[in-house]
Amino acid sequence: MRISVIGCGYLGAVHAACMAKLGHDVVGIDVDDRKISDLSAAKAPFYEPGLEALLGDVQKTGRLTFTTDMAAAAGSDVHFICVGTPQKKGENGADMTFVDAAVQALLPYVSSGNLVVGKSTVPVGTAARIAEWVTSHQADAHLVWNPEFLREGHAVSDTLSPDRFVYGVSDGSEQHPAVAVLDEVYSTPLSKGTPRLVTDLPTAELVKTAANSFLATKISFINAMAELCEAAGADVTRLADAIGMDDRIGRKFLHAGIGFGGGCLPKDIRAFMARAGELGADQALTFLREVDAINMRRRTRVVELTRELCGDGLLGKRITVLGAAFKPESDDVRDSPALSIAAQLQLQGAVVTVTDPKALANAARRFPELQYVQNTEDAVIGADAVLLLTEWQEYRELDPHLLKDAVASARILDGRNVLDPIKWRAAGWHYRGLGRP
Ligand code: UGA
């Protein structure tokens, strides 16, 4: 099929490459020249495992091109909307400027029988509004809402083999003409057994925000348990192991630590609360305010623990922060808890050095006042305390004996509970985890 993908960020660039991999003819369109020239040269504009190799592979077939010219969408059967919906400045709601602008710019190129497929995470009600625009421009074109559930760091495999597809169509029925077209787009994963659900438009939009809210709630639940464990002298990692063995609960997303960040979970729960308020259903989501508060409290708690760990205050203390990205296998620092903690420590008088395998350039743009060192061995030299805040594999595998020779004081705060306290203490370290005795 001929496909256009509007918006080539974390979502769209991966989606475009994966659609070409599935055998379609794809054009990726974005307003950002730099992104388009990188992608055209088969260079990923951000770090995502496997993306660059995939871009190289599919570009050789001639099935994938990139451009800044929206007119290139003309002739496509299916147009995917993959632009961002960031949090509005100073408000909880989502900023819909990019989605609205993308659809308006696309409309002149939408022909009879085409599908416009929304993948961006949007406030419920957006799809119905956009469907009106589409059908008033082209009566027999269709708007579908097809939310994306990919995780950064696993984006390629999540797109090629997702755990489900959700198609939101205007009448919510399997017989809607758009269903067969999307089935053709996704024929490869569908033939391998990926389940798909057809819903009405608002249900499809809500599936996405509900899923992210559930994940955020699960993380904040275990972080609330971590607070209790700290007060009671218990160990939250063993507690999570034990409750996670109940398969109604499950162990995934029960990793207590410095909390969630990134470009999705934090802004999605806030936008969801804002939208519920507009719909007069704000009470239904008041609990998300607590989920957000528990999450933000983790960051303050780590600053306090670091102060305790350092003994006599933070002023002038050299702190090395391992990790700047909001999670491993990503260079994304949007709302990164690691960087936010690093910045707070610096504000309170510590001298903070940050290291990360992939995210330093993005981190330096966001917080130019921090010091950045690429290499872990150099970053830890002379440290009064080391904070592991993003659980990259190389930090999980650090040798406590070697590290001890480099630092000034052997004190470590394991913000992701991924190190073995027995091993680190045996090597002479003062070890602190979160929610652990
Ligand atoms: C999240 C969802 O997991 C995806 O399904 C969704 O498609 C995506 O948002 C989106 O809306 O686009 P992502 O933001 O890539 O994906 O990251 P997650 O893997 O969900 O992690 C989010 C944050 O939670 C990270 O900061 C991570 O360190 C933290 N986390 C995760 C925990 O603190 N504990 C856990 O047990 C799991």
CSV table of C-alpha atoms and ligand atoms in Angstrom, one decimal:
chain,number,residue,atom,x,y,z
A,1,MET,CA,0.0,0.0,0.0
A,2,ARG,CA,1.0,3.6,-0.4
A,3,ILE,CA,1.4,5.2,3.0
A,4,SER,CA,2.3,8.7,4.3
A,5,VAL,CA,3.4,9.3,7.9
A,6,ILE,CA,3.0,12.8,9.1
A,7,GLY,CA,5.5,13.6,12.0
A,8,CYS,CA,8.9,11.9,12.1
A,9,GLY,CA,9.7,12.0,15.9
A,10,TYR,CA,10.0,9.0,18.3
A,11,LEU,CA,6.7,7.6,17.0
A,12,GLY,CA,6.6,8.6,13.3
A,13,ALA,CA,10.2,7.8,12.3
A,14,VAL,CA,9.9,4.3,13.7
A,15,HIS,CA,6.4,3.8,12.3
A,16,ALA,CA,7.5,4.9,8.8
A,17,ALA,CA,10.5,2.6,8.8
A,18,CYS,CA,8.5,-0.3,10.1
A,19,MET,CA,5.7,0.2,7.5
A,20,ALA,CA,8.3,0.1,4.8
A,21,LYS,CA,9.7,-3.1,6.4
A,22,LEU,CA,6.2,-4.6,6.1
A,23,GLY,CA,6.4,-4.1,2.4
A,24,HIS,CA,4.5,-0.8,1.9
A,25,ASP,CA,5.7,2.3,-0.1
A,26,VAL,CA,6.1,5.0,2.6
A,27,VAL,CA,6.8,8.7,2.6
A,28,GLY,CA,7.7,10.3,6.0
A,29,ILE,CA,6.8,14.0,6.2
A,30,ASP,CA,8.0,16.5,8.9
A,31,VAL,CA,8.4,20.2,9.2
A,32,ASP,CA,11.9,19.8,10.7
A,33,ASP,CA,14.6,20.0,8.0
A,34,ARG,CA,17.3,18.5,10.2
A,35,LYS,CA,15.2,15.5,11.0
A,36,ILE,CA,14.3,14.9,7.4
A,37,SER,CA,17.9,15.3,6.1
A,38,ASP,CA,19.1,12.8,8.8
A,39,LEU,CA,16.4,10.3,8.0
A,40,SER,CA,17.0,10.7,4.3
A,41,ALA,CA,20.6,9.7,4.9
A,42,ALA,CA,19.4,6.7,6.9
A,43,LYS,CA,20.6,8.3,10.1
A,44,ALA,CA,18.3,8.1,13.2
A,45,PRO,CA,17.8,11.6,14.6
A,46,PHE,CA,17.6,10.1,18.1
A,47,TYR,CA,18.9,6.9,19.8
A,48,GLU,CA,16.6,3.9,19.4
A,49,PRO,CA,18.1,0.4,19.2
A,50,GLY,CA,17.7,-1.1,15.8
A,51,LEU,CA,16.3,2.0,14.1
A,52,GLU,CA,19.3,3.0,12.1
A,53,ALA,CA,19.9,-0.5,10.8
A,54,LEU,CA,16.3,-0.7,9.8
A,55,LEU,CA,16.4,2.7,8.0
A,56,GLY,CA,19.5,1.5,6.1
A,57,ASP,CA,17.8,-1.7,5.1
A,58,VAL,CA,14.5,-0.4,3.9
A,59,GLN,CA,15.9,2.7,2.1
A,60,LYS,CA,17.9,0.3,-0.1
A,61,THR,CA,14.6,-1.1,-1.3
A,62,GLY,CA,13.5,2.4,-2.5
A,63,ARG,CA,10.3,1.9,-0.5
A,64,LEU,CA,11.0,4.7,2.1
A,65,THR,CA,11.6,8.4,1.4
A,66,PHE,CA,11.4,11.5,3.6
A,67,THR,CA,10.5,15.1,2.8
A,68,THR,CA,9.3,18.3,4.3
A,69,ASP,CA,6.8,18.8,1.5
A,70,MET,CA,3.2,17.8,2.5
A,71,ALA,CA,2.3,17.5,-1.2
A,72,ALA,CA,4.2,14.2,-1.1
A,73,ALA,CA,1.2,12.8,0.8
A,74,ALA,CA,-0.9,13.0,-2.4
A,75,GLY,CA,-1.4,9.5,-3.8
A,76,SER,CA,-1.1,7.7,-0.5
A,77,ASP,CA,-4.0,5.4,0.5
A,78,VAL,CA,-3.4,5.7,4.2
A,79,HIS,CA,-2.1,8.8,6.1
A,80,PHE,CA,-0.8,8.3,9.6
A,81,ILE,CA,-0.8,11.2,12.0
A,82,CYS,CA,2.2,10.8,14.3
A,83,VAL,CA,2.9,14.3,15.7
A,84,GLY,CA,3.4,15.1,19.4
A,85,THR,CA,0.9,16.3,21.9
A,86,PRO,CA,3.0,17.8,24.6
A,87,GLN,CA,1.7,19.3,27.9
A,88,LYS,CA,0.6,22.9,27.4
A,89,LYS,CA,2.9,25.5,29.1
A,90,GLY,CA,1.5,26.3,32.6
A,91,GLU,CA,-1.4,23.9,32.3
A,92,ASN,CA,-2.2,20.2,32.6
A,93,GLY,CA,-4.0,19.9,29.3
A,94,ALA,CA,-2.4,18.6,26.0
A,95,ASP,CA,-1.3,21.0,23.4
A,96,MET,CA,-3.2,20.1,20.2
A,97,THR,CA,-1.5,22.7,18.0
A,98,PHE,CA,0.6,20.1,16.2
A,99,VAL,CA,-2.2,17.6,15.5
A,100,ASP,CA,-4.5,20.2,14.3
A,101,ALA,CA,-1.9,21.8,12.1
A,102,ALA,CA,-0.8,18.5,10.6
A,103,VAL,CA,-4.4,17.5,9.7
A,104,GLN,CA,-5.2,20.9,8.2
A,105,ALA,CA,-2.0,20.8,6.1
A,106,LEU,CA,-2.8,17.2,5.0
A,107,LEU,CA,-6.5,17.7,4.0
A,108,PRO,CA,-5.8,19.1,0.5
A,109,TYR,CA,-4.0,15.9,-0.4
A,110,VAL,CA,-6.7,13.5,1.0
A,111,SER,CA,-8.5,11.8,-1.8
A,112,SER,CA,-11.7,9.7,-2.1
A,113,GLY,CA,-11.5,6.4,-0.2
A,114,ASN,CA,-8.3,7.4,1.8
A,115,LEU,CA,-7.9,6.7,5.5
A,116,VAL,CA,-6.5,9.4,7.9
A,117,VAL,CA,-5.3,7.4,10.8
A,118,GLY,CA,-4.5,9.1,14.1
A,119,LYS,CA,-1.8,7.5,16.2
A,120,SER,CA,-0.9,10.4,18.5
A,121,THR,CA,-2.1,10.3,22.2
A,122,VAL,CA,-5.0,12.8,22.3
A,123,PRO,CA,-7.8,14.0,24.7
A,124,VAL,CA,-10.9,11.9,24.1
A,125,GLY,CA,-13.2,13.8,21.6
A,126,THR,CA,-10.4,14.8,19.3
A,127,ALA,CA,-11.1,12.0,16.8
A,128,ALA,CA,-14.7,13.0,16.4
A,129,ARG,CA,-13.7,16.6,15.8
A,130,ILE,CA,-11.1,15.6,13.2
A,131,ALA,CA,-13.5,13.1,11.5
A,132,GLU,CA,-15.7,16.1,10.8
A,133,TRP,CA,-12.8,17.9,9.1
A,134,VAL,CA,-11.9,14.9,7.0
A,135,THR,CA,-15.5,14.1,5.8
A,136,SER,CA,-16.4,17.7,5.1
A,137,HIS,CA,-13.3,17.8,2.9
A,138,GLN,CA,-13.8,14.4,1.2
A,139,ALA,CA,-17.1,12.7,1.9
A,140,ASP,CA,-15.9,9.2,1.4
A,141,ALA,CA,-12.6,9.4,3.2
A,142,HIS,CA,-12.4,8.0,6.7
A,143,LEU,CA,-10.9,8.9,10.0
A,144,VAL,CA,-9.6,6.1,12.2
A,145,TRP,CA,-8.1,6.2,15.7
A,146,ASN,CA,-5.4,3.6,16.0
A,147,PRO,CA,-3.4,4.3,19.2
A,148,GLU,CA,0.3,3.4,19.5
A,149,PHE,CA,1.6,1.5,22.5
A,150,LEU,CA,5.3,1.3,21.7
A,151,ARG,CA,7.9,1.8,24.4
A,152,GLU,CA,11.0,3.8,23.7
A,153,GLY,CA,14.0,1.5,23.7
A,154,HIS,CA,11.9,-1.3,22.2
A,155,ALA,CA,10.1,0.8,19.5
A,156,VAL,CA,11.0,-1.3,16.5
A,157,SER,CA,10.0,-4.6,17.9
A,158,ASP,CA,6.9,-3.1,19.5
A,159,THR,CA,5.8,-1.7,16.1
A,160,LEU,CA,6.5,-4.8,14.1
A,161,SER,CA,5.0,-7.2,16.6
A,162,PRO,CA,2.7,-5.2,18.9
A,163,ASP,CA,0.7,-7.0,21.6
A,164,ARG,CA,-2.6,-5.7,20.1
A,165,PHE,CA,-4.1,-3.4,17.5
A,166,VAL,CA,-7.0,-1.1,18.4
A,167,TYR,CA,-9.0,0.4,15.5
A,168,GLY,CA,-11.4,3.1,16.5
A,169,VAL,CA,-14.0,3.8,13.7
A,170,SER,CA,-17.0,6.1,13.5
A,171,ASP,CA,-19.7,3.3,14.0
A,172,GLY,CA,-17.5,1.0,16.1
A,173,SER,CA,-18.3,-1.9,13.7
A,174,GLU,CA,-16.2,-4.6,12.1
A,175,GLN,CA,-18.0,-3.9,8.8
A,176,HIS,CA,-16.7,-0.3,8.6
A,177,PRO,CA,-14.9,0.0,5.3
A,178,ALA,CA,-11.7,1.3,7.1
A,179,VAL,CA,-11.2,-2.0,9.0
A,180,ALA,CA,-10.4,-4.0,5.9
A,181,VAL,CA,-7.9,-1.3,4.7
A,182,LEU,CA,-6.1,-1.2,8.0
A,183,ASP,CA,-6.1,-5.0,8.1
A,184,GLU,CA,-4.2,-4.9,4.8
A,185,VAL,CA,-1.7,-2.4,6.2
A,186,TYR,CA,-1.0,-4.7,9.2
A,187,SER,CA,-1.5,-8.0,7.4
A,188,THR,CA,2.0,-9.4,8.4
A,189,PRO,CA,1.6,-9.0,12.2
A,190,LEU,CA,-2.1,-9.9,12.0
A,191,SER,CA,-1.2,-13.1,10.2
A,192,LYS,CA,1.2,-14.0,13.0
A,193,GLY,CA,-1.7,-13.8,15.5
A,194,THR,CA,-1.6,-10.2,16.9
A,195,PRO,CA,-5.1,-9.6,18.2
A,196,ARG,CA,-7.1,-6.6,17.1
A,197,LEU,CA,-10.1,-4.9,18.6
A,198,VAL,CA,-12.5,-2.6,16.7
A,199,THR,CA,-14.1,0.1,18.8
A,200,ASP,CA,-15.8,3.4,18.4
A,201,LEU,CA,-13.7,6.5,18.3
A,202,PRO,CA,-13.8,7.7,21.9
A,203,THR,CA,-13.1,4.2,23.2
A,204,ALA,CA,-10.0,3.9,21.1
A,205,GLU,CA,-8.7,7.3,22.3
A,206,LEU,CA,-9.4,6.3,25.9
A,207,VAL,CA,-7.7,2.9,25.6
A,208,LYS,CA,-4.4,4.7,25.2
A,209,THR,CA,-4.8,7.1,28.1
A,210,ALA,CA,-6.3,4.5,30.3
A,211,ALA,CA,-3.3,2.1,29.6
A,212,ASN,CA,-0.7,4.8,30.4
A,213,SER,CA,-2.6,5.8,33.5
A,214,PHE,CA,-2.7,2.2,34.7
A,215,LEU,CA,1.0,1.9,34.2
A,216,ALA,CA,1.7,5.1,36.0
A,217,THR,CA,-0.6,4.0,38.9
A,218,LYS,CA,1.2,0.7,39.1
A,219,ILE,CA,4.6,2.4,39.4
A,220,SER,CA,3.3,5.0,42.0
A,221,PHE,CA,1.7,2.2,44.0
A,222,ILE,CA,5.0,0.4,44.4
A,223,ASN,CA,6.7,3.7,45.2
A,224,ALA,CA,4.1,4.4,47.9
A,225,MET,CA,4.9,0.9,49.3
A,226,ALA,CA,8.6,1.9,49.2
A,227,GLU,CA,7.8,4.9,51.4
A,228,LEU,CA,6.1,2.5,53.8
A,229,CYS,CA,8.9,0.0,53.7
A,230,GLU,CA,11.4,2.8,54.5
A,231,ALA,CA,9.3,3.8,57.6
A,232,ALA,CA,8.8,0.2,58.7
A,233,GLY,CA,12.3,-1.1,57.9
A,234,ALA,CA,11.0,-3.5,55.2
A,235,ASP,CA,12.3,-4.3,51.7
A,236,VAL,CA,10.2,-3.1,48.8
A,237,THR,CA,12.0,-5.3,46.2
A,238,ARG,CA,11.1,-8.5,48.1
A,239,LEU,CA,7.6,-7.2,48.6
A,240,ALA,CA,7.3,-6.6,44.9
A,241,ASP,CA,8.6,-10.1,44.1
A,242,ALA,CA,6.1,-11.6,46.5
A,243,ILE,CA,3.0,-9.7,45.4
A,244,GLY,CA,4.1,-10.0,41.7
A,245,MET,CA,3.8,-13.8,41.9
A,246,ASP,CA,0.1,-13.4,42.1
A,247,ASP,CA,-0.6,-13.3,38.3
A,248,ARG,CA,-3.5,-11.0,38.8
A,249,ILE,CA,-0.9,-8.5,40.0
A,250,GLY,CA,2.2,-9.4,38.0
A,251,ARG,CA,5.8,-8.3,38.6
A,252,LYS,CA,6.2,-6.0,35.6
A,253,PHE,CA,6.1,-2.3,36.3
A,254,LEU,CA,6.6,-2.9,40.0
A,255,HIS,CA,10.2,-1.6,40.1
A,256,ALA,CA,10.3,0.9,42.9
A,257,GLY,CA,12.8,3.7,42.5
A,258,ILE,CA,13.0,7.3,41.5
A,259,GLY,CA,9.7,7.1,39.6
A,260,PHE,CA,8.5,7.6,36.1
A,261,GLY,CA,9.4,10.3,33.6
A,262,GLY,CA,9.6,10.6,29.8
A,263,GLY,CA,7.5,12.3,27.1
A,264,CYS,CA,4.4,10.1,27.8
A,265,LEU,CA,3.4,9.0,31.3
A,266,PRO,CA,3.7,12.3,33.2
A,267,LYS,CA,2.0,14.4,30.6
A,268,ASP,CA,-0.6,11.8,29.7
A,269,ILE,CA,-2.0,11.5,33.2
A,270,ARG,CA,-2.2,15.3,33.5
A,271,ALA,CA,-3.9,15.7,30.2
A,272,PHE,CA,-6.3,12.9,31.2
A,273,MET,CA,-7.2,14.7,34.4
A,274,ALA,CA,-7.7,18.0,32.5
A,275,ARG,CA,-10.0,16.3,30.0
A,276,ALA,CA,-12.0,14.5,32.6
A,277,GLY,CA,-12.6,18.0,34.2
A,278,GLU,CA,-13.8,19.4,30.9
A,279,LEU,CA,-16.2,16.4,30.6
A,280,GLY,CA,-17.5,17.0,34.2
A,281,ALA,CA,-16.0,13.6,35.3
A,282,ASP,CA,-13.0,15.0,37.3
A,283,GLN,CA,-13.8,13.0,40.4
A,284,ALA,CA,-13.2,9.8,38.4
A,285,LEU,CA,-9.5,10.7,38.1
A,286,THR,CA,-8.7,12.5,41.3
A,287,PHE,CA,-6.6,9.5,42.2
A,288,LEU,CA,-4.2,10.4,39.4
A,289,ARG,CA,-3.3,13.6,41.2
A,290,GLU,CA,-2.0,11.3,44.0
A,291,VAL,CA,-0.2,9.1,41.5
A,292,ASP,CA,1.5,12.2,40.2
A,293,ALA,CA,2.3,13.5,43.7
A,294,ILE,CA,3.8,10.2,44.8
A,295,ASN,CA,5.9,10.2,41.7
A,296,MET,CA,7.3,13.7,42.2
A,297,ARG,CA,7.9,13.0,45.9
A,298,ARG,CA,10.5,10.3,44.9
A,299,ARG,CA,12.7,13.0,43.4
A,300,THR,CA,12.7,15.1,46.6
A,301,ARG,CA,13.3,12.0,48.6
A,302,VAL,CA,16.4,11.1,46.7
A,303,VAL,CA,17.8,14.6,47.3
A,304,GLU,CA,17.1,14.2,51.0
A,305,LEU,CA,18.7,10.7,51.0
A,306,THR,CA,21.8,12.1,49.2
A,307,ARG,CA,22.1,14.7,51.9
A,308,GLU,CA,21.9,12.0,54.6
A,309,LEU,CA,24.4,9.9,52.7
A,310,CYS,CA,26.9,12.7,52.5
A,311,GLY,CA,26.7,13.2,56.3
A,312,ASP,CA,27.3,16.9,56.7
A,313,GLY,CA,25.2,18.6,54.0
A,314,LEU,CA,25.4,18.9,50.2
A,315,LEU,CA,27.4,22.2,50.0
A,316,GLY,CA,30.5,21.6,47.9
A,317,LYS,CA,30.0,17.8,47.8
A,318,ARG,CA,31.0,16.2,44.5
A,319,ILE,CA,28.2,14.0,43.4
A,320,THR,CA,28.3,11.8,40.3
A,321,VAL,CA,25.0,10.9,38.7
A,322,LEU,CA,25.0,7.8,36.6
A,323,GLY,CA,22.3,8.2,33.9
A,324,ALA,CA,20.6,11.2,32.4
A,325,ALA,CA,18.0,9.5,30.1
A,326,PHE,CA,14.5,8.9,31.5
A,327,LYS,CA,15.1,5.2,31.0
A,328,PRO,CA,17.9,3.0,29.6
A,329,GLU,CA,18.3,2.4,25.9
A,330,SER,CA,17.1,5.9,25.1
A,331,ASP,CA,18.6,9.3,24.7
A,332,ASP,CA,15.3,11.0,25.7
A,333,VAL,CA,15.6,13.4,28.6
A,334,ARG,CA,12.1,14.7,28.6
A,335,ASP,CA,11.0,15.0,32.2
A,336,SER,CA,13.8,12.7,33.2
A,337,PRO,CA,13.8,12.0,36.9
A,338,ALA,CA,17.5,11.5,36.9
A,339,LEU,CA,18.3,14.9,35.4
A,340,SER,CA,15.7,16.6,37.6
A,341,ILE,CA,17.4,15.2,40.7
A,342,ALA,CA,20.8,16.2,39.4
A,343,ALA,CA,19.6,19.8,38.9
A,344,GLN,CA,18.1,20.0,42.3
A,345,LEU,CA,21.3,18.7,43.9
A,346,GLN,CA,23.3,21.3,42.1
A,347,LEU,CA,20.9,24.1,43.2
A,348,GLN,CA,21.4,23.0,46.8
A,349,GLY,CA,25.2,23.5,46.5
A,350,ALA,CA,26.5,20.2,45.4
A,351,VAL,CA,28.9,20.0,42.5
A,352,VAL,CA,27.2,17.5,40.1
A,353,THR,CA,28.8,15.5,37.3
A,354,VAL,CA,26.4,13.6,35.1
A,355,THR,CA,27.3,10.7,32.8
A,356,ASP,CA,25.2,8.7,30.4
A,357,PRO,CA,26.0,6.4,27.4
A,358,LYS,CA,23.7,8.2,25.0
A,359,ALA,CA,21.8,11.1,26.4
A,360,LEU,CA,24.5,13.7,27.3
A,361,ALA,CA,24.0,16.0,24.3
A,362,ASN,CA,20.2,16.2,25.0
A,363,ALA,CA,20.9,16.6,28.7
A,364,ALA,CA,23.4,19.5,28.1
A,365,ARG,CA,20.8,21.3,26.0
A,366,ARG,CA,18.2,21.0,28.8
A,367,PHE,CA,20.5,21.7,31.8
A,368,PRO,CA,23.6,23.5,30.6
A,369,GLU,CA,24.6,24.3,34.2
A,370,LEU,CA,25.5,20.7,35.0
A,371,GLN,CA,28.9,19.2,34.2
A,372,TYR,CA,28.9,16.3,31.8
A,373,VAL,CA,31.5,13.6,31.4
A,374,GLN,CA,31.0,10.9,28.7
A,375,ASN,CA,33.1,8.2,30.3
A,376,THR,CA,32.0,6.5,33.5
A,377,GLU,CA,35.5,5.9,34.9
A,378,ASP,CA,36.4,9.7,34.5
A,379,ALA,CA,33.0,10.8,35.8
A,380,VAL,CA,33.4,9.1,39.2
A,381,ILE,CA,36.9,10.3,40.0
A,382,GLY,CA,36.9,12.0,43.3
A,383,ALA,CA,33.2,11.6,44.0
A,384,ASP,CA,31.9,12.1,47.5
A,385,ALA,CA,28.8,10.1,46.5
A,386,VAL,CA,27.6,8.2,43.4
A,387,LEU,CA,23.9,8.1,42.4
A,388,LEU,CA,22.7,5.4,40.0
A,389,LEU,CA,19.6,7.0,38.5
A,390,THR,CA,19.1,5.4,35.1
A,391,GLU,CA,19.6,1.6,35.0
A,392,TRP,CA,21.8,1.2,31.9
A,393,GLN,CA,23.2,-2.3,31.7
A,394,GLU,CA,26.8,-1.0,32.1
A,395,TYR,CA,25.9,0.6,35.5
A,396,ARG,CA,24.2,-2.6,36.7
A,397,GLU,CA,27.5,-4.4,35.9
A,398,LEU,CA,29.8,-1.9,37.7
A,399,ASP,CA,32.6,-3.6,39.8
A,400,PRO,CA,32.3,-2.1,43.3
A,401,HIS,CA,36.1,-2.8,43.9
A,402,LEU,CA,37.3,-1.0,40.9
A,403,LEU,CA,34.9,1.9,41.4
A,404,LYS,CA,36.0,2.3,45.1
A,405,ASP,CA,39.6,3.1,44.0
A,406,ALA,CA,38.3,6.0,41.9
A,407,VAL,CA,35.9,7.8,44.3
A,408,ALA,CA,36.8,9.9,47.3
A,409,SER,CA,34.2,8.3,49.5
A,410,ALA,CA,32.5,4.9,48.8
A,411,ARG,CA,28.9,6.0,49.1
A,412,ILE,CA,26.3,4.9,46.6
A,413,LEU,CA,22.6,5.5,46.2
A,414,ASP,CA,20.9,3.0,44.0
A,415,GLY,CA,17.9,4.9,42.7
A,416,ARG,CA,16.6,2.0,40.7
A,417,ASN,CA,17.3,-0.9,43.1
A,418,VAL,CA,19.3,-2.8,40.6
A,419,LEU,CA,22.6,-3.4,42.5
A,420,ASP,CA,23.2,-6.2,45.0
A,421,PRO,CA,23.5,-4.5,48.4
A,422,ILE,CA,25.4,-7.5,49.9
A,423,LYS,CA,28.1,-7.3,47.2
A,424,TRP,CA,28.5,-3.6,47.5
A,425,ARG,CA,28.6,-3.5,51.3
A,426,ALA,CA,31.1,-6.4,51.3
A,427,ALA,CA,33.3,-4.3,49.0
A,428,GLY,CA,33.2,-1.5,51.6
A,429,TRP,CA,30.5,0.7,50.2
A,430,HIS,CA,27.9,2.6,52.2
A,431,TYR,CA,24.9,1.4,50.1
A,432,ARG,CA,21.5,3.0,50.1
A,433,GLY,CA,18.6,1.7,48.0
A,434,LEU,CA,15.0,3.1,47.9
A,435,GLY,CA,12.5,1.4,50.1
A,436,ARG,CA,15.1,-1.0,51.4
A,437,PRO,CA,16.6,-1.2,54.9
B,1,UGA,C1,5.1,4.4,27.8
B,1,UGA,C2,4.3,3.1,27.8
B,1,UGA,O1,4.9,2.1,28.5
B,1,UGA,C3,4.0,2.7,26.3
B,1,UGA,O2,3.2,1.6,26.3
B,1,UGA,C4,3.4,3.9,25.6
B,1,UGA,O3,3.2,3.6,24.2
B,1,UGA,C5,4.3,5.1,25.6
B,1,UGA,O4,4.5,5.5,27.0
B,1,UGA,C6,3.7,6.2,24.9
B,1,UGA,O5,2.6,6.7,25.4
B,1,UGA,O6,4.1,6.6,23.8
B,1,UGA,P1,7.8,4.9,27.6
B,1,UGA,O7,7.4,6.3,27.9
B,1,UGA,O8,8.7,4.6,26.4
B,1,UGA,O9,6.4,4.1,27.3
B,1,UGA,O10,8.4,4.3,28.9
B,1,UGA,P2,8.1,3.1,30.0
B,1,UGA,O11,8.8,1.9,29.7
B,1,UGA,O12,6.6,3.0,30.2
B,1,UGA,O13,8.7,3.8,31.3
B,1,UGA,C7,8.2,5.1,31.7
B,1,UGA,C8,8.9,5.5,33.0
B,1,UGA,O14,8.6,4.6,34.1
B,1,UGA,C9,10.5,5.4,32.9
B,1,UGA,O15,11.0,6.6,33.5
B,1,UGA,C10,10.8,4.2,33.7
B,1,UGA,O16,12.1,4.3,34.3
B,1,UGA,C11,9.7,4.2,34.8
B,1,UGA,N1,9.4,2.9,35.4
B,1,UGA,C12,9.0,1.9,34.6
B,1,UGA,C13,9.6,2.7,36.8
B,1,UGA,O17,10.0,3.6,37.5
B,1,UGA,N2,9.3,1.5,37.3
B,1,UGA,C14,8.8,0.5,36.6
B,1,UGA,O18,8.5,-0.6,37.1
B,1,UGA,C15,8.7,0.7,35.2
